[in-house]
mmCIF file of C-alpha atoms in Angstrom:
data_model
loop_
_atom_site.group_PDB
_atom_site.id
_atom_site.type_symbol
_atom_site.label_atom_id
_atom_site.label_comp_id
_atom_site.label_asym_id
_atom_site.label_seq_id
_atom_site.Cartn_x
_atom_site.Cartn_y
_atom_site.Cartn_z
ATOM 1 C CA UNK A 21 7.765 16.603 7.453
ATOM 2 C CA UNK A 22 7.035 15.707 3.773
ATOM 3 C CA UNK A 23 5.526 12.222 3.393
ATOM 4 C CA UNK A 24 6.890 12.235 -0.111
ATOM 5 C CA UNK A 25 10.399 10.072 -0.540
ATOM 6 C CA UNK A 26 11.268 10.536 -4.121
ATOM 7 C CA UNK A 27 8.457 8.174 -5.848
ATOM 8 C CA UNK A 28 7.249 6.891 -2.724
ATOM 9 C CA UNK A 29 4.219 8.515 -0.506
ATOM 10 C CA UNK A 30 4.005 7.150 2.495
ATOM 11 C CA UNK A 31 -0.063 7.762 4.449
ATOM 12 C CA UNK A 32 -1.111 6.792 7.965
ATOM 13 C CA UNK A 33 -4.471 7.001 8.592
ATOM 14 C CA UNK A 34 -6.104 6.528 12.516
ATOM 15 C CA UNK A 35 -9.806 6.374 12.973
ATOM 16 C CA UNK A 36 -11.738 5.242 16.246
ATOM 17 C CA UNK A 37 -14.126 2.810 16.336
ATOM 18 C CA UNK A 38 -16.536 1.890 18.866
ATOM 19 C CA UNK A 39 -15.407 -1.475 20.562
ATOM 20 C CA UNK A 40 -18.404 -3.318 19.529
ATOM 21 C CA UNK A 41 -17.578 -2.700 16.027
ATOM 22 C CA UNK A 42 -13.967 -4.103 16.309
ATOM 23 C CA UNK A 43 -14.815 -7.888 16.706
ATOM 24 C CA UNK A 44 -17.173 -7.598 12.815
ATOM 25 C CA UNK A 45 -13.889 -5.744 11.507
ATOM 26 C CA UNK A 46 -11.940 -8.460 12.680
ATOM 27 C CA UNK A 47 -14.028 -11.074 11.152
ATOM 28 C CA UNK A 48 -13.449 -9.185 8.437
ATOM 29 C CA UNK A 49 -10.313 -8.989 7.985
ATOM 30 C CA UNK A 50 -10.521 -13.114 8.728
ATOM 31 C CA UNK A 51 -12.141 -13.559 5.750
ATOM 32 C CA UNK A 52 -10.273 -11.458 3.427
ATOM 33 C CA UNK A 53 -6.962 -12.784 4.907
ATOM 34 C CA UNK A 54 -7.688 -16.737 4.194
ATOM 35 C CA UNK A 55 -10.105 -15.823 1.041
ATOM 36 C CA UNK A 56 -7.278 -14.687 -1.285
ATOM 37 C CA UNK A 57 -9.721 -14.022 -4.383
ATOM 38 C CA UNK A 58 -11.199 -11.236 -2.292
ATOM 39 C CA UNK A 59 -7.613 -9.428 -2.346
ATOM 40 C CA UNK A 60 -7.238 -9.610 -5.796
ATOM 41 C CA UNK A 61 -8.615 -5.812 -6.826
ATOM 42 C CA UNK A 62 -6.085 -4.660 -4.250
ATOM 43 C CA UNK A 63 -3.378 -6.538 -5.427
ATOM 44 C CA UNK A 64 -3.813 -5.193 -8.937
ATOM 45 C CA UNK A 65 -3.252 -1.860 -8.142
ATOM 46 C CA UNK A 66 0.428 -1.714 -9.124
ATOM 47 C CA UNK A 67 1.056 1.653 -8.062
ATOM 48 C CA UNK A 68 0.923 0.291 -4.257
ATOM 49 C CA UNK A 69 4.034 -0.935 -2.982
ATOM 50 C CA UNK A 70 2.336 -1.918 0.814
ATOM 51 C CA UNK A 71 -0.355 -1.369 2.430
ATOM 52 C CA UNK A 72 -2.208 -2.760 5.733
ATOM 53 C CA UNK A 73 -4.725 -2.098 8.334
ATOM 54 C CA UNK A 74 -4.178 -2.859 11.962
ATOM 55 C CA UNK A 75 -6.573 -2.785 14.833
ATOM 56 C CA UNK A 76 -5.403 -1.370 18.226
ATOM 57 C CA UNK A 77 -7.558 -2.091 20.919
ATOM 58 C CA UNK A 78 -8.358 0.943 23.574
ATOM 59 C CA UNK A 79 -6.418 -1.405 26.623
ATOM 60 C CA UNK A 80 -3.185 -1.901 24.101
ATOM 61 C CA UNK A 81 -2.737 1.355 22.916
ATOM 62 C CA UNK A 82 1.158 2.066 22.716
ATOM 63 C CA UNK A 83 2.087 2.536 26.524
ATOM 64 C CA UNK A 84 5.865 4.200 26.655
ATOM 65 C CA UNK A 85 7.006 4.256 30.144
ATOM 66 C CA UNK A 86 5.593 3.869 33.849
ATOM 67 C CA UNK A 87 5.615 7.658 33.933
ATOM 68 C CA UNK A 88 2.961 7.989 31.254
ATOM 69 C CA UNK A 89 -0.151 8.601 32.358
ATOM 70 C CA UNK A 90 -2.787 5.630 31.118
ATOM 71 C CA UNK A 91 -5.544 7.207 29.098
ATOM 72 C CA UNK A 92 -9.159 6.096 29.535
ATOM 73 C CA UNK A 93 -9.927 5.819 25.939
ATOM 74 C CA UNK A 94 -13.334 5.059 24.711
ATOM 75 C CA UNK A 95 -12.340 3.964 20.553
ATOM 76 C CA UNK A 96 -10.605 0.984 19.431
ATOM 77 C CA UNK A 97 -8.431 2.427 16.873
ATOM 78 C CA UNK A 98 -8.009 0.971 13.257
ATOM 79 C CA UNK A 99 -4.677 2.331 11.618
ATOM 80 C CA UNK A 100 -4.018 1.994 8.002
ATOM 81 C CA UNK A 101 -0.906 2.610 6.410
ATOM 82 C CA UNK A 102 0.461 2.615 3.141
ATOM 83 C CA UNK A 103 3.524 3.342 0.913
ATOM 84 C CA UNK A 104 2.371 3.833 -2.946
ATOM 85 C CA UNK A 105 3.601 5.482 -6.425
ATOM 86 C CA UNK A 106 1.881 8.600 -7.687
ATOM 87 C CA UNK A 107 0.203 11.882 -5.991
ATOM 88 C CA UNK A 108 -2.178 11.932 -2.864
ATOM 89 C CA UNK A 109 -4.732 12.613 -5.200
ATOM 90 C CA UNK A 110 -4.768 9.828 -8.073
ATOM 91 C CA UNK A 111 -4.458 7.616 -4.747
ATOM 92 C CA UNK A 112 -7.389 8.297 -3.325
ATOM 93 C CA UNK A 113 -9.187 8.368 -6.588
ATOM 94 C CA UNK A 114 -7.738 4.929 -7.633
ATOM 95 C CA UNK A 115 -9.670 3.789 -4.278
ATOM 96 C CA UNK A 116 -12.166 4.837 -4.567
ATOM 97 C CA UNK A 117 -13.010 3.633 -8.412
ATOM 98 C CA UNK A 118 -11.485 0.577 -7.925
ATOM 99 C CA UNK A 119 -11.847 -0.642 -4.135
ATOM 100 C CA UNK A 120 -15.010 1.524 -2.920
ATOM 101 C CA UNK A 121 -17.064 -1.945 -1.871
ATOM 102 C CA UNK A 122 -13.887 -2.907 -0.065
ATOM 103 C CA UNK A 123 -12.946 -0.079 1.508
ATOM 104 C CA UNK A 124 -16.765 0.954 2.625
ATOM 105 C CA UNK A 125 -16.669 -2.883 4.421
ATOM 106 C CA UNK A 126 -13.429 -2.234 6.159
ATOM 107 C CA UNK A 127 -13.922 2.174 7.079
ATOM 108 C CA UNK A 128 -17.727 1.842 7.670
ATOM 109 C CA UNK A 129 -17.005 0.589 11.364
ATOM 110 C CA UNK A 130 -14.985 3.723 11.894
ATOM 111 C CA UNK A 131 -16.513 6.599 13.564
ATOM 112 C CA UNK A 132 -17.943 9.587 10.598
ATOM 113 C CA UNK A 133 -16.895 7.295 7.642
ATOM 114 C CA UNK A 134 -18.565 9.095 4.493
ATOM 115 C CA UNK A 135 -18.530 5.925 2.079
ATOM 116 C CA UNK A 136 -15.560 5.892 -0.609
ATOM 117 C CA UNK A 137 -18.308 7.189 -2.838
ATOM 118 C CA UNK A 138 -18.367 10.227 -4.138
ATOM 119 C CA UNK A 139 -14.895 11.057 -3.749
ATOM 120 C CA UNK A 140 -15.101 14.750 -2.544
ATOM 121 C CA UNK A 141 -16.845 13.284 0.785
ATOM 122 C CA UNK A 142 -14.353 10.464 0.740
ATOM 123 C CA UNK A 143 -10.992 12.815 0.305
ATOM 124 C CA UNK A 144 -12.223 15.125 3.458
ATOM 125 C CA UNK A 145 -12.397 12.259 5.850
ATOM 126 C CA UNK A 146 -9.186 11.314 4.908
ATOM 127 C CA UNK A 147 -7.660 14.216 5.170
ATOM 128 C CA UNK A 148 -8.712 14.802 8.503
ATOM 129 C CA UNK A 149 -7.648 11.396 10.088
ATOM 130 C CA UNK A 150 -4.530 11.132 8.008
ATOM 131 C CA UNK A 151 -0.959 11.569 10.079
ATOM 132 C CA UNK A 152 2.240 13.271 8.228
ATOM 133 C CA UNK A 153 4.689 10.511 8.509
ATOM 134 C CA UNK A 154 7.425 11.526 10.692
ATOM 135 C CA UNK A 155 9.928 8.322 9.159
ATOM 136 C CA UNK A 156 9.604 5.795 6.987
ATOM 137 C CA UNK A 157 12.224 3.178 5.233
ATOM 138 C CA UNK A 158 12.312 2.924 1.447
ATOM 139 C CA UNK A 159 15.135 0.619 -0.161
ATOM 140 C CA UNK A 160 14.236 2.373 -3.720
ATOM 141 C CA UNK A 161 13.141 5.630 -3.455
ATOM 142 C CA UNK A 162 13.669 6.594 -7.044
ATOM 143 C CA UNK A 163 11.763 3.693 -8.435
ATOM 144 C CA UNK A 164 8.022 2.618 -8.431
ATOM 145 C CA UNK A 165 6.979 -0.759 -7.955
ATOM 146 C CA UNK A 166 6.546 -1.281 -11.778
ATOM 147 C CA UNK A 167 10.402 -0.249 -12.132
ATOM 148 C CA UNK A 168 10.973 -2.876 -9.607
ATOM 149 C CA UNK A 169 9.030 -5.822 -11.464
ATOM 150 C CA UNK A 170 10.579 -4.523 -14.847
ATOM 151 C CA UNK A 171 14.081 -4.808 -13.436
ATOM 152 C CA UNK A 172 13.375 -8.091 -12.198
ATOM 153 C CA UNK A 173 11.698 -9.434 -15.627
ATOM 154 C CA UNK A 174 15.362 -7.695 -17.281
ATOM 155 C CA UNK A 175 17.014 -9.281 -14.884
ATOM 156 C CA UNK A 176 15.934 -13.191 -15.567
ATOM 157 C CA UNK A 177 16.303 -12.279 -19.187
ATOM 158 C CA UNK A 178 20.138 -11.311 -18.860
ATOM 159 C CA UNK A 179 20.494 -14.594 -16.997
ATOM 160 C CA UNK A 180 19.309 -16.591 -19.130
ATOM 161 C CA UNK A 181 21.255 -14.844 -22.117
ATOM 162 C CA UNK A 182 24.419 -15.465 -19.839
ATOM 163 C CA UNK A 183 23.644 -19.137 -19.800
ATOM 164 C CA UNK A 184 23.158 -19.322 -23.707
ATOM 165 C CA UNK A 185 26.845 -17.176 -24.109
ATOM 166 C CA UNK A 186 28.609 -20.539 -22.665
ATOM 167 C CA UNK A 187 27.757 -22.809 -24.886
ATOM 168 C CA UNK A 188 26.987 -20.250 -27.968
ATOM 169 C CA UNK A 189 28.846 -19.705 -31.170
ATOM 170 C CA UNK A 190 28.897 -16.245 -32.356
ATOM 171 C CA UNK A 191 25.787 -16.333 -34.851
ATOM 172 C CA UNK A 192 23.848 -18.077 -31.988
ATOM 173 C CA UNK A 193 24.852 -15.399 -29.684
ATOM 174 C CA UNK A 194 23.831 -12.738 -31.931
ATOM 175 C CA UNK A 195 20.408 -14.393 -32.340
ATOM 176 C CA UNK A 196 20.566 -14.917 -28.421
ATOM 177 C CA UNK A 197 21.418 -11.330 -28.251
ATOM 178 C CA UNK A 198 18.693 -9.988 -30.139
ATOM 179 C CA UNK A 199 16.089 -11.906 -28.610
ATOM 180 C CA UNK A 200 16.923 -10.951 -25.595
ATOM 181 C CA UNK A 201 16.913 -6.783 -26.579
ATOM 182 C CA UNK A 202 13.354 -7.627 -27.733
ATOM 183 C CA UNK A 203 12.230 -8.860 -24.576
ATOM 184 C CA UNK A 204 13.259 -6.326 -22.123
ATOM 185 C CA UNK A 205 12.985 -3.020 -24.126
ATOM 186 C CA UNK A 206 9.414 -2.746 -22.469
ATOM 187 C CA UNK A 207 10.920 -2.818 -19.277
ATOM 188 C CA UNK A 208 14.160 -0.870 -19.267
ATOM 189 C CA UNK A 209 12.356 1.280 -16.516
ATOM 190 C CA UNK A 210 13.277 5.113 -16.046
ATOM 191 C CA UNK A 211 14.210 5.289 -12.370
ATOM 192 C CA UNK A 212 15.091 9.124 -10.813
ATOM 193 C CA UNK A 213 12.791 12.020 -9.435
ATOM 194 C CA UNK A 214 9.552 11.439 -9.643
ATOM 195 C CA UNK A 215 7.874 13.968 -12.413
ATOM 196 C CA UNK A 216 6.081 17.097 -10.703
ATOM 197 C CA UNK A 217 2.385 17.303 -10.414
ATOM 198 C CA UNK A 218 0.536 20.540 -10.086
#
């Protein structure tokens, strides 16, 4: 199945860890949780519309039904999983310029971890630990996340131009009017198909 929902990609990514390693990743994760500066390079990357990491310990891992048989596993799992705008590629390349410190302190507790630099090294672990996403839930398939701030900041703008109309007379409203055009022609967004890449 494709992990592609019109703009949207959606990765999973499982890697085992020994369980030794899991209580330093979750101190980790402690610190980048209630030290929002530290998320900051993360945040910044519009193109990502979610993204989180989630250890599984080896004694919770998913248990379906009494007739499954319990596995003796020997990795705590770490599971990342993201939905983002753009190609598999500029992705992993956008992570690795941008968030290689931060990604090397979260992946270098997982088992064969390269380092997020140089990429080439980087791409082939990935590919070999990432899962095709079987389903996934996207309320705007057709738009990125930028589309989705634009249409907000248009949004607020026709609001506010909706409040002036009351209480406007006509040459106020054309002023009004063209104020407001000037302010949201950077965002009128261009939602649809995303473009093809090859």
């Amino acid at each position: 199945m494709s992990n592609i929902n019109g703009k949207v990609y959606a990765m999973n990514v499982v890697t085992p860890m020994k369980p030794w390693k899991t209580w330093l990743l979750r101190t980790l994760f402690f610190a980048l949780w209630n030290i929002k500066p530290l998320q900051k390079d993360l945040i910044n990357l519009s193109f990502i519309e979610f993204a989180r990491w989630v250890i599984i310990p080896r004694s919770r891992f998913p248990f379906l039904a009494h007739g499954q048989a319990r596995e003796n596993l020997q990795y705590d799992y770490l599971l990342f999983f993201s939905n983002f705008n753009g190609t598999w590629n500029q992705y992993i390349d956008a992570f690795s310029s941008v968030l290689s410190r931060g990604l090397n302190l979260i992946w270098r507790w997982s088992e064969k971890f390269p380092g997020s630099v140089p990429v080439t090294p980087f791409k082939e672990y990935i590919a070999q630990v990432q899962f095709d996403t079987d389903y996934y839930y996207t309320a705007y398939p057709y738009a990125t996340a930028n589309d989705l701030k634009a249409a907000h900041i248009v949004q607020a703008s026709l609001d506010q131009l909706a409040q002036q109309a009351n209480t406007s007379d006509p040459k106020q409203f054309a002023d009004a009017y063209l104020h407001f055009v000037l302010q949201v022609q950077s965002h009128l967004g261009n939602t649809g198909e995303a473009p093809l890449v090859s």
